Coordinates of C-alpha atoms in Angstrom, one line a residue:
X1129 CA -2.2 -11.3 5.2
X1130 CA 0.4 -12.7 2.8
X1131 CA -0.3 -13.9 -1.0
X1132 CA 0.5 -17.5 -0.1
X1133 CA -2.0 -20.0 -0.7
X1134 CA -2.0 -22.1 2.2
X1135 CA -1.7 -25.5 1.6
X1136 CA -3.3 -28.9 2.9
X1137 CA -2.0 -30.4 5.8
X1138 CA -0.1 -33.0 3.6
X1139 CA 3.5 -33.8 4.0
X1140 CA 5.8 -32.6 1.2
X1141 CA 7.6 -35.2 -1.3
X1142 CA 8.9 -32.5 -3.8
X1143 CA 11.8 -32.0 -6.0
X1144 CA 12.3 -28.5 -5.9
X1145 CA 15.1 -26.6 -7.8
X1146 CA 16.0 -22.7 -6.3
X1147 CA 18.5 -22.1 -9.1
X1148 CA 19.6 -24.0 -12.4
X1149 CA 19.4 -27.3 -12.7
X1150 CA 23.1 -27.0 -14.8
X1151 CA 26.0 -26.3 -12.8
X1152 CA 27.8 -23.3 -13.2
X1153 CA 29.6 -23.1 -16.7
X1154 CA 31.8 -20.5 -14.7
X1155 CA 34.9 -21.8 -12.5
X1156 CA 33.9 -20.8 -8.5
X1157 CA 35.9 -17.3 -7.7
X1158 CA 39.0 -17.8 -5.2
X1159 CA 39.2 -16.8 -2.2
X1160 CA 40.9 -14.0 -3.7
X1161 CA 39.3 -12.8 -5.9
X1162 CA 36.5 -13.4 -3.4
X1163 CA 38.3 -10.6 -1.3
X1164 CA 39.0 -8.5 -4.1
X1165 CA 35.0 -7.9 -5.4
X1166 CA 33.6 -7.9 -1.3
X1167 CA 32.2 -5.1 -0.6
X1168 CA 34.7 -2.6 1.1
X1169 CA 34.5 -2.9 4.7
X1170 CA 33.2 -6.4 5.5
X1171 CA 36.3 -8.0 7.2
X1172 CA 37.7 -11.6 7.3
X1173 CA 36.2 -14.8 6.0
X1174 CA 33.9 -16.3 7.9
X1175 CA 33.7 -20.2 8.1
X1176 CA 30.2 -21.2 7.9
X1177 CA 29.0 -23.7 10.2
X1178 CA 28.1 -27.2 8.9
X1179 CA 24.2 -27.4 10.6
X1180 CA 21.4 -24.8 11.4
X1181 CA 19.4 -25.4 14.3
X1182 CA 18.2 -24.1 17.8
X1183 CA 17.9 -23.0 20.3
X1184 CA 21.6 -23.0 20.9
X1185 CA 22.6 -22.5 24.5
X1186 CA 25.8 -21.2 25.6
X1187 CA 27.5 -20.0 29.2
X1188 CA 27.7 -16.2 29.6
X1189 CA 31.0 -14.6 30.8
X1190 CA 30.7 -14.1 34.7
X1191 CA 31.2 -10.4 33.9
X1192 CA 28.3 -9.9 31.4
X1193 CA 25.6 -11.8 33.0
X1194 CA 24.2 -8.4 34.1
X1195 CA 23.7 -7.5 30.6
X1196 CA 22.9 -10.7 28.8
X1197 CA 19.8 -10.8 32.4
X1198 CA 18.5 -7.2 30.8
X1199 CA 19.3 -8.4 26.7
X1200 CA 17.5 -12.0 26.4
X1201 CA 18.3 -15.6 26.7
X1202 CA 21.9 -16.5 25.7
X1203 CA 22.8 -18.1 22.1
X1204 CA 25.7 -19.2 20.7
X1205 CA 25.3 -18.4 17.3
X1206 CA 24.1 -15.0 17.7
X1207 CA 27.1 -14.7 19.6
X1208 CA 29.1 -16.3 17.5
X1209 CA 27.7 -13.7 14.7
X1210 CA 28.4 -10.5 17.0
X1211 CA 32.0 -11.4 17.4
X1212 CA 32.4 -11.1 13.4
X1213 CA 30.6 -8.2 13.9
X1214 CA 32.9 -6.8 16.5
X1215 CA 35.9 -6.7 14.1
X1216 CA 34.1 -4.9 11.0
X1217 CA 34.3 -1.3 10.7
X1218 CA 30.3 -1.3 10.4
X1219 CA 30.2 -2.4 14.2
X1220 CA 29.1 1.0 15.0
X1221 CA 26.5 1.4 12.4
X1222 CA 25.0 -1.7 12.1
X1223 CA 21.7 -0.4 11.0
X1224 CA 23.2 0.6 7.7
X1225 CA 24.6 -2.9 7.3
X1226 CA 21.4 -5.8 7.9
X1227 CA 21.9 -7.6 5.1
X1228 CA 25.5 -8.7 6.1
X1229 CA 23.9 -8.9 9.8
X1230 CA 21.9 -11.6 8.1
X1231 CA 24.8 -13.4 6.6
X1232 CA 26.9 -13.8 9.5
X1233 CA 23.4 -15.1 11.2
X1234 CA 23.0 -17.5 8.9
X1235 CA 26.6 -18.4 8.9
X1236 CA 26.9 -19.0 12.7
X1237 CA 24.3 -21.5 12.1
X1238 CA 21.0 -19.7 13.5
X1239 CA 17.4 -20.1 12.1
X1240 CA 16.0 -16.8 13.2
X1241 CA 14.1 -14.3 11.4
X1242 CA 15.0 -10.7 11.6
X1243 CA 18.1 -10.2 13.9
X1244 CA 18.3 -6.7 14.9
X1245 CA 22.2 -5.3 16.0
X1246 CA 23.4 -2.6 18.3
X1247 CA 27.0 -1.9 18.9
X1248 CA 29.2 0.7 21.3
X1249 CA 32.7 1.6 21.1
X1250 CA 34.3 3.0 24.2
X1251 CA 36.4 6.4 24.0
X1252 CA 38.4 5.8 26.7
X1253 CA 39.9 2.6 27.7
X1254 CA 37.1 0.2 29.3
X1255 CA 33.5 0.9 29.7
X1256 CA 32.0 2.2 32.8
X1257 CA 29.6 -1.2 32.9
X1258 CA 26.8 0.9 34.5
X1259 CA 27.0 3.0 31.4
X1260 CA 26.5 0.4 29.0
X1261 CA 24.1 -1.1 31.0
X1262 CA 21.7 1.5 30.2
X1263 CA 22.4 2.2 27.0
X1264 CA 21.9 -1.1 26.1
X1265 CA 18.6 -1.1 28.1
X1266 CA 17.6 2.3 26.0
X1267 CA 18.2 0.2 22.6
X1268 CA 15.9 -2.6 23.6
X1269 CA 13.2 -0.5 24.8
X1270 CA 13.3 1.4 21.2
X1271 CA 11.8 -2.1 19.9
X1272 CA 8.4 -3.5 21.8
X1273 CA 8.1 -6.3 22.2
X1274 CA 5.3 -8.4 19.6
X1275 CA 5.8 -11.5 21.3
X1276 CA 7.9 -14.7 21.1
X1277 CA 11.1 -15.4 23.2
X1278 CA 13.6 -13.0 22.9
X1279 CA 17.0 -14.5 22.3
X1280 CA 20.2 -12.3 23.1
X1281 CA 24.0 -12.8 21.6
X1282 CA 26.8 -11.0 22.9
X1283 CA 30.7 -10.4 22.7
X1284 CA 32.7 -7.4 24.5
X1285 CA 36.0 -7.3 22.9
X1286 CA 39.4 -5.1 23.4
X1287 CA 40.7 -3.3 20.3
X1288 CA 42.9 -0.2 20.6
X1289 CA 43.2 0.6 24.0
X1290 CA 39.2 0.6 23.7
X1291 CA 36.5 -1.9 24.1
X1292 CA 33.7 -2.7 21.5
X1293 CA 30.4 -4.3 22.8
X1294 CA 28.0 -5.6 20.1
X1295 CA 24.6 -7.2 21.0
X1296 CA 22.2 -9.3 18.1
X1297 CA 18.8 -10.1 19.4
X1298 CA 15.9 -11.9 17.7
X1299 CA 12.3 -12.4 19.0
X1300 CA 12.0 -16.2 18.3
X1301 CA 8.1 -18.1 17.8
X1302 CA 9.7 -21.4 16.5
X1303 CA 12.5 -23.4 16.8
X1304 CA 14.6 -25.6 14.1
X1305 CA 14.9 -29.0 16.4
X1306 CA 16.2 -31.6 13.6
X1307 CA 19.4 -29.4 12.2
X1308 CA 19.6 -29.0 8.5
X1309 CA 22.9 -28.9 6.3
X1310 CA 23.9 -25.3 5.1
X1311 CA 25.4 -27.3 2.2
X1312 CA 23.4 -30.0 0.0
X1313 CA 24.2 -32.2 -3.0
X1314 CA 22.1 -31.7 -5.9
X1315 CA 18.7 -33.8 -5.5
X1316 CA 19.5 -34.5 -1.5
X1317 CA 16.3 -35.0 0.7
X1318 CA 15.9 -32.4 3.3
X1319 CA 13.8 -33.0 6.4
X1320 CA 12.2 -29.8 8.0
X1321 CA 11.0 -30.4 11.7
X1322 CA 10.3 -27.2 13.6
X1323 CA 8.7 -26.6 17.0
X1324 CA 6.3 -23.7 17.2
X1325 CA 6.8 -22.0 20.3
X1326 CA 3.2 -20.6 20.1
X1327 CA -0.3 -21.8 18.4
X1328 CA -0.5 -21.3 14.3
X1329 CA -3.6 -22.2 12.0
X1330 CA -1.4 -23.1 9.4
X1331 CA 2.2 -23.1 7.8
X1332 CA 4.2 -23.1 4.6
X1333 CA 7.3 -23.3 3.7
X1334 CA 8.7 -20.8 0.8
X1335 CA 12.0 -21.4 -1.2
X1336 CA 13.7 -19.2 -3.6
X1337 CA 16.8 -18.5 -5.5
X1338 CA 18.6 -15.3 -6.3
X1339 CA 16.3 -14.8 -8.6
X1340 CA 13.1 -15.7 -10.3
X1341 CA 9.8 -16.5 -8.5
X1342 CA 9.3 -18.4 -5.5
X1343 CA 7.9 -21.4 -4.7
X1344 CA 5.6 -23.1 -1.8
X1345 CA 5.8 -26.1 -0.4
X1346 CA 3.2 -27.6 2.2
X1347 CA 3.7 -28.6 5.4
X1348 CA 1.9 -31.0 8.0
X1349 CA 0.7 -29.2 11.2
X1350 CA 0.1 -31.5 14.5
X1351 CA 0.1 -29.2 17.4
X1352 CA 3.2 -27.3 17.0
X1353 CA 4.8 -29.7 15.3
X1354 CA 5.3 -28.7 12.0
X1355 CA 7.6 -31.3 9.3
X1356 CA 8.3 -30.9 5.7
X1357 CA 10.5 -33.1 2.9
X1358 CA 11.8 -31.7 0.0
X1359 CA 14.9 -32.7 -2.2
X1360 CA 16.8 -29.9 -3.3
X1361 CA 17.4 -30.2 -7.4
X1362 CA 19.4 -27.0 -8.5
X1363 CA 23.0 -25.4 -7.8
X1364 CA 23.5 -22.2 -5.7
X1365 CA 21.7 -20.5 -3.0
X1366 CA 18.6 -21.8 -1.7
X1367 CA 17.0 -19.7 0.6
X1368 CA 13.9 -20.9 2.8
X1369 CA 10.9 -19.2 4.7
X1370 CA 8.8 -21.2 7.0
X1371 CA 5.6 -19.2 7.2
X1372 CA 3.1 -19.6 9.9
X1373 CA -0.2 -18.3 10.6
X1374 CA -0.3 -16.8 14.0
X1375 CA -3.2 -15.4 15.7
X1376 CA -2.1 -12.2 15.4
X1377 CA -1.5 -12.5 11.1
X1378 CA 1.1 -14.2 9.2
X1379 CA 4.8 -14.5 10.3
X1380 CA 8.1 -16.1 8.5
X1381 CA 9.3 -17.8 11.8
X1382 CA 12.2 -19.7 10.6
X1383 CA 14.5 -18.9 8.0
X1384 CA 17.8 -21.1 6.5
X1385 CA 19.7 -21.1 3.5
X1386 CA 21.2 -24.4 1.9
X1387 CA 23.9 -23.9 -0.9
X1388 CA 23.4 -26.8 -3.3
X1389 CA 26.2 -28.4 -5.0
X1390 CA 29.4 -25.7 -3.9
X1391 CA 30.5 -24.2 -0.9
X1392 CA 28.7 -21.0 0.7
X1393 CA 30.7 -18.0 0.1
X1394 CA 33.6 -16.5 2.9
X1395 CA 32.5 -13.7 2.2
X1396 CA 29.6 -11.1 2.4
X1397 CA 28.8 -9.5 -1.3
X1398 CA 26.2 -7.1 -1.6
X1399 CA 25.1 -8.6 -4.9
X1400 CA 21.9 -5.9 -6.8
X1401 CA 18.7 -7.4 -6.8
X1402 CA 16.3 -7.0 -9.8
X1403 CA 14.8 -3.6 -10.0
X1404 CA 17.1 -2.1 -7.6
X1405 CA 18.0 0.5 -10.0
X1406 CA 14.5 1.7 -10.9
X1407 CA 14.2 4.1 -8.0
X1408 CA 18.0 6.0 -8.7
X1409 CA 17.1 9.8 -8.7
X1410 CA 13.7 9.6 -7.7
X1411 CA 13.1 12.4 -4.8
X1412 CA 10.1 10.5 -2.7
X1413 CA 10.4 6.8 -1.2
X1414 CA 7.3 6.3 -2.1
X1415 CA 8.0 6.9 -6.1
X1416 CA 11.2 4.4 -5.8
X1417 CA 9.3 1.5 -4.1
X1418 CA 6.9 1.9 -6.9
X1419 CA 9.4 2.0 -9.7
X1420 CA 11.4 -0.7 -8.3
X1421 CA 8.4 -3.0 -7.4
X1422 CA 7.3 -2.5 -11.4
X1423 CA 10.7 -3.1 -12.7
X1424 CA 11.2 -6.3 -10.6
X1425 CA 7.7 -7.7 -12.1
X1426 CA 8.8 -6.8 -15.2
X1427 CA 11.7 -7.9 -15.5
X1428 CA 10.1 -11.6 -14.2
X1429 CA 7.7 -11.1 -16.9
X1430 CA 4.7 -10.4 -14.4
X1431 CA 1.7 -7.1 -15.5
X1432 CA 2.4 -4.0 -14.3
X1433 CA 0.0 -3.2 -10.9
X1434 CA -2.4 -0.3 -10.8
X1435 CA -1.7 2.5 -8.1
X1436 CA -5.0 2.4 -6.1
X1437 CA -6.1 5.8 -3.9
X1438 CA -8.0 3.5 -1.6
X1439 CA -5.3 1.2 -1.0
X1440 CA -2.8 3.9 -0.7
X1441 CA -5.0 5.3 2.1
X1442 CA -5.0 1.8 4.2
X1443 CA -1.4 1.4 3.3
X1444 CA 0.1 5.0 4.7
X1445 CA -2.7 4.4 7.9
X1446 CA -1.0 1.0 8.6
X1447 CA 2.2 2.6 7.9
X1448 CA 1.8 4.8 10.3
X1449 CA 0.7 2.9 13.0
X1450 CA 3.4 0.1 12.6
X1451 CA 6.2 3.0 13.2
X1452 CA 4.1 4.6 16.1
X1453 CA 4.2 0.8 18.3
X1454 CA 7.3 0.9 16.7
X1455 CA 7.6 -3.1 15.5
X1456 CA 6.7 -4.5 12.1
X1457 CA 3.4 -6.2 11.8
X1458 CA 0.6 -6.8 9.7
X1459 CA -2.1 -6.4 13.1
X1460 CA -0.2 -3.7 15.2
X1461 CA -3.6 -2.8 17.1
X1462 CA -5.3 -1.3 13.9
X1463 CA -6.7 -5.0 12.8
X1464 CA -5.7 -7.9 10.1
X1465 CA -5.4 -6.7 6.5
X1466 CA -8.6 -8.4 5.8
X1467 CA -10.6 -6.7 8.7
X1468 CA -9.1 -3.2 7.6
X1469 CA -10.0 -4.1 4.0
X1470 CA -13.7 -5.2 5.1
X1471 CA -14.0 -1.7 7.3
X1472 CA -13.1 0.4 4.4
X1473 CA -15.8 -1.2 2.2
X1474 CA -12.7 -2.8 -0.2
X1475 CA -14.2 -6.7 -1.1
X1476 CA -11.1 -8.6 -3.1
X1477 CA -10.9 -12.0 -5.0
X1478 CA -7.2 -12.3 -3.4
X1479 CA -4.7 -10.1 -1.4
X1480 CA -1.7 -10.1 0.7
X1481 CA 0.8 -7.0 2.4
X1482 CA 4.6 -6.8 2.6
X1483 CA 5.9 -4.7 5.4
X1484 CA 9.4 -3.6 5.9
X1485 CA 11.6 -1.3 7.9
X1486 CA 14.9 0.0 6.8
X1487 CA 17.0 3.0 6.1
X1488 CA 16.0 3.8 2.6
X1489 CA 14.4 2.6 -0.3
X1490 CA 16.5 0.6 -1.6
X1491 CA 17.3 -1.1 1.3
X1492 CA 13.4 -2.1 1.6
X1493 CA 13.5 -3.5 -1.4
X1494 CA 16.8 -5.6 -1.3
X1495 CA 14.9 -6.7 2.2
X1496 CA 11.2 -7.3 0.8
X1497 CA 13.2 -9.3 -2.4
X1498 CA 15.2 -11.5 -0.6
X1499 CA 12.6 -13.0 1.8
X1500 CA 10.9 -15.8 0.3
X1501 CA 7.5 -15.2 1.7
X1502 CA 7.7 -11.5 0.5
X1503 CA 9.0 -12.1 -2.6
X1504 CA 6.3 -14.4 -3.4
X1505 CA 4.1 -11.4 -3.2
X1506 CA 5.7 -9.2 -5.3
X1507 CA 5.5 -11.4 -7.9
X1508 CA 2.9 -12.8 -7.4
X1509 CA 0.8 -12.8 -11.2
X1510 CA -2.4 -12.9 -10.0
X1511 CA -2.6 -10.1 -8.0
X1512 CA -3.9 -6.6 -10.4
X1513 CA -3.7 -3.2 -8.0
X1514 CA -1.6 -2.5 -4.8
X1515 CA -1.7 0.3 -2.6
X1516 CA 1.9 2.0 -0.7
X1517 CA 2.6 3.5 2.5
X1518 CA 5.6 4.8 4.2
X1519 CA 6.3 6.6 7.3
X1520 CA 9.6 7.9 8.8
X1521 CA 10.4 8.0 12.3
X1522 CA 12.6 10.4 14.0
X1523 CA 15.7 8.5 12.9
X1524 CA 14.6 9.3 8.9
X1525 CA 14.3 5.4 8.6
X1526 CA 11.3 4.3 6.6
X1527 CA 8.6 2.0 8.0
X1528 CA 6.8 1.0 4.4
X1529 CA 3.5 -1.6 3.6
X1530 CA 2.5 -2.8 0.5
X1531 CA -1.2 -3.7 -0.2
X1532 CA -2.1 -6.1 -3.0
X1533 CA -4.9 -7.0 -4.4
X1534 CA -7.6 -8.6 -6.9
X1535 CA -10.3 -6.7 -6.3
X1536 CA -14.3 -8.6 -6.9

């Protein structure tokens, strides 16, 4: 259940500005000085492509078919994305490292939400195939699968008398057909047309900034078919969320970001995020989350939420049963937020639930703020009380809802 309203089937004609109107009063950093504030570690430039779209077919090396037959179907811009990744010192980590896995996704030009990496460096020389055929094979059945069309980029690479295999995956449920420009001019129309690769009830599209609250857009819905048309009226970043109403709960299923008036950056910055800082020195997960979550509203100007016992308890259960299937989801077997709300005897004017996985709490949050969709909860001004729950797995990574509400 997410906070968005969902919207008439009508067709957007908006003017929507993600950032200030105004340009920048600041001249755009050089490439150099570009390089000189990235964070440490994050390699070359990258040269972001001109369109986003999919699917994105590509040929597989004779040699690899075997894996990319076990990993997914091939595409070229997750590909393209794990041969950046191959050169970064963070190839073996990657975990630690998801939001520059989502900038070189959305560099190489690929819709998809949540891209997951796994890497492997070989000790000695090349790799014994069979080997890495079942490790890779043990990585993919760590995630289950919740459905879509699972989508599979790779690159094996020789560096130092060694080879390095990295592997990006999404699970896709809809398709950007009509490719969209990662760079706009300031009031350009942009036409959305996506292809749902499954049935939805509904959609939205959500747009945001870098900062500041979201906004929704509606959409028309004919079959799968889903179109929008927006102009774009602000400089910077504009990131975008199409959210669809699956059977199974609410989904973003496409993502893209358009930079408006400039050129998108070379270079991955791990920029802070409102609230961030909230959470420093605070032992339990659970207490950062919280203090984070409150700072972020208040620093948008947005009440301060009550901690409530009862939706703590439907949060941790949820939690808990989104790291036991081991995928993120808002019905994971337990039920919809609304059927576990009516179970536990909760009635409420409005609600909606952010889930995340990541290594920490901070990295939730970065996560949870810079999706659109979830954003739009955590600001959201209408909603009084929420309820947390995290789990860790054997890993120490933290599987984490949030339950909001307005209770009757």
């Amino acid at each position: 259940m997410e906070s968005t309203q969902l919207p008439a089937r009508t067709l957007a004609l908006l003017m929507i500005a993600c950032s200030p109107l105004r340009p920048p009063t600041e001249v755009p950093a050089s490439k150099a000085e570009d390089a000189a504030d990235a964070t440490p570690g994050t390699g070359a430039a990258v040269l972001w492509k001109s369109e986003i779209w999919s699917p994105q077919p590509t040929r597989v090396r004779p040699d690899l078919q075997a894996l990319q037959d076990r990993c997914g179907v091939p595409d070229a811009a997750l590909a393209t994305a794990a041969g950046q990744w191959a050169g970064r010192p963070s190839a073996q980590d990657p975990d630690l490292d998801t939001d520059e896995l989502e900038f070189l996704v959305r560099a190489a030009g690929s819709p998809y939400v949540w891209p997951r990496a796994w890497a492997a460096r070989s000790r000695h020389g090349a790799f014994d195939r069979s080997e890495l055929e079942n490790r890779l094979v043990r990585w993919l059945s760590t995630m289950p699968r919740p459905g879509g069309e699972r989508r599979c980029g790779m690159v094996l690479q020789s560096s130092d008398q060694n080879e390095v295999m990295v592997v990006i995956v999404a699970d896709v449920f809809a398709d950007l057909v009509k490719p969209l420009p990662t760079r706009a001019r300031v009031g350009q129309w942009l036409d959305l047309d996506v292809m749902l690769l499954t049935d939805a009830l509904d959609a939205s599209l959500v747009l945001a900034g870098p900062n500041g609250a979201t906004k929704t857009l509606p959409t028309s819905l004919h079959g799968r078919s889903v179109r929008s048309w927006f102009a774009v009226g602000g400089y910077g970043a504009c990131n975008a969320q199409l959210l669809a109403v699956l059977p199974e709960g609410p989904r973003p299923v496409v993502q893209f970001r358009v930079q408006v008036g400039d050129d998108p950056p070379g270079i991955f910055r791990r920029a802070s995020v409102p609230g961030e800082n909230a959470g420093n020195g605070l032992g339990q997960p659970v207490d950062a989350i919280q203090a984070m979550l409150e700072a972020a509203r208040r620093l948008e100007g947005r009440t301060t939420l009550v901690r409530d016992p009862m939706l703590d308890h439907l949060a941790q259960r949820h939690a808990v049963a989104m790291r036991d299937a081991g995928y993120l989801g808002h019905d994971v077997g337990d039920g919809s937020p609304q059927n576990r709300l009516q179970s536990a005897g909760i009635s409420v004017a409005r609600g909606g639930e952010n889930v995340a996985h990541a290594p920490d709490a901070r990295s939730v949050h970065r996560a949870l703020w810079a999706s659109p969709s979830h954003r739009a909860n955590l600001l959201d001004p209408e909603f009084r009380r929420v309820g947390l729950g995290v789990a860790r797995d054997r890993n120490r990574s933290l599987w984490v809802v949030q339950l909001f509400a307005t209770l009757d």
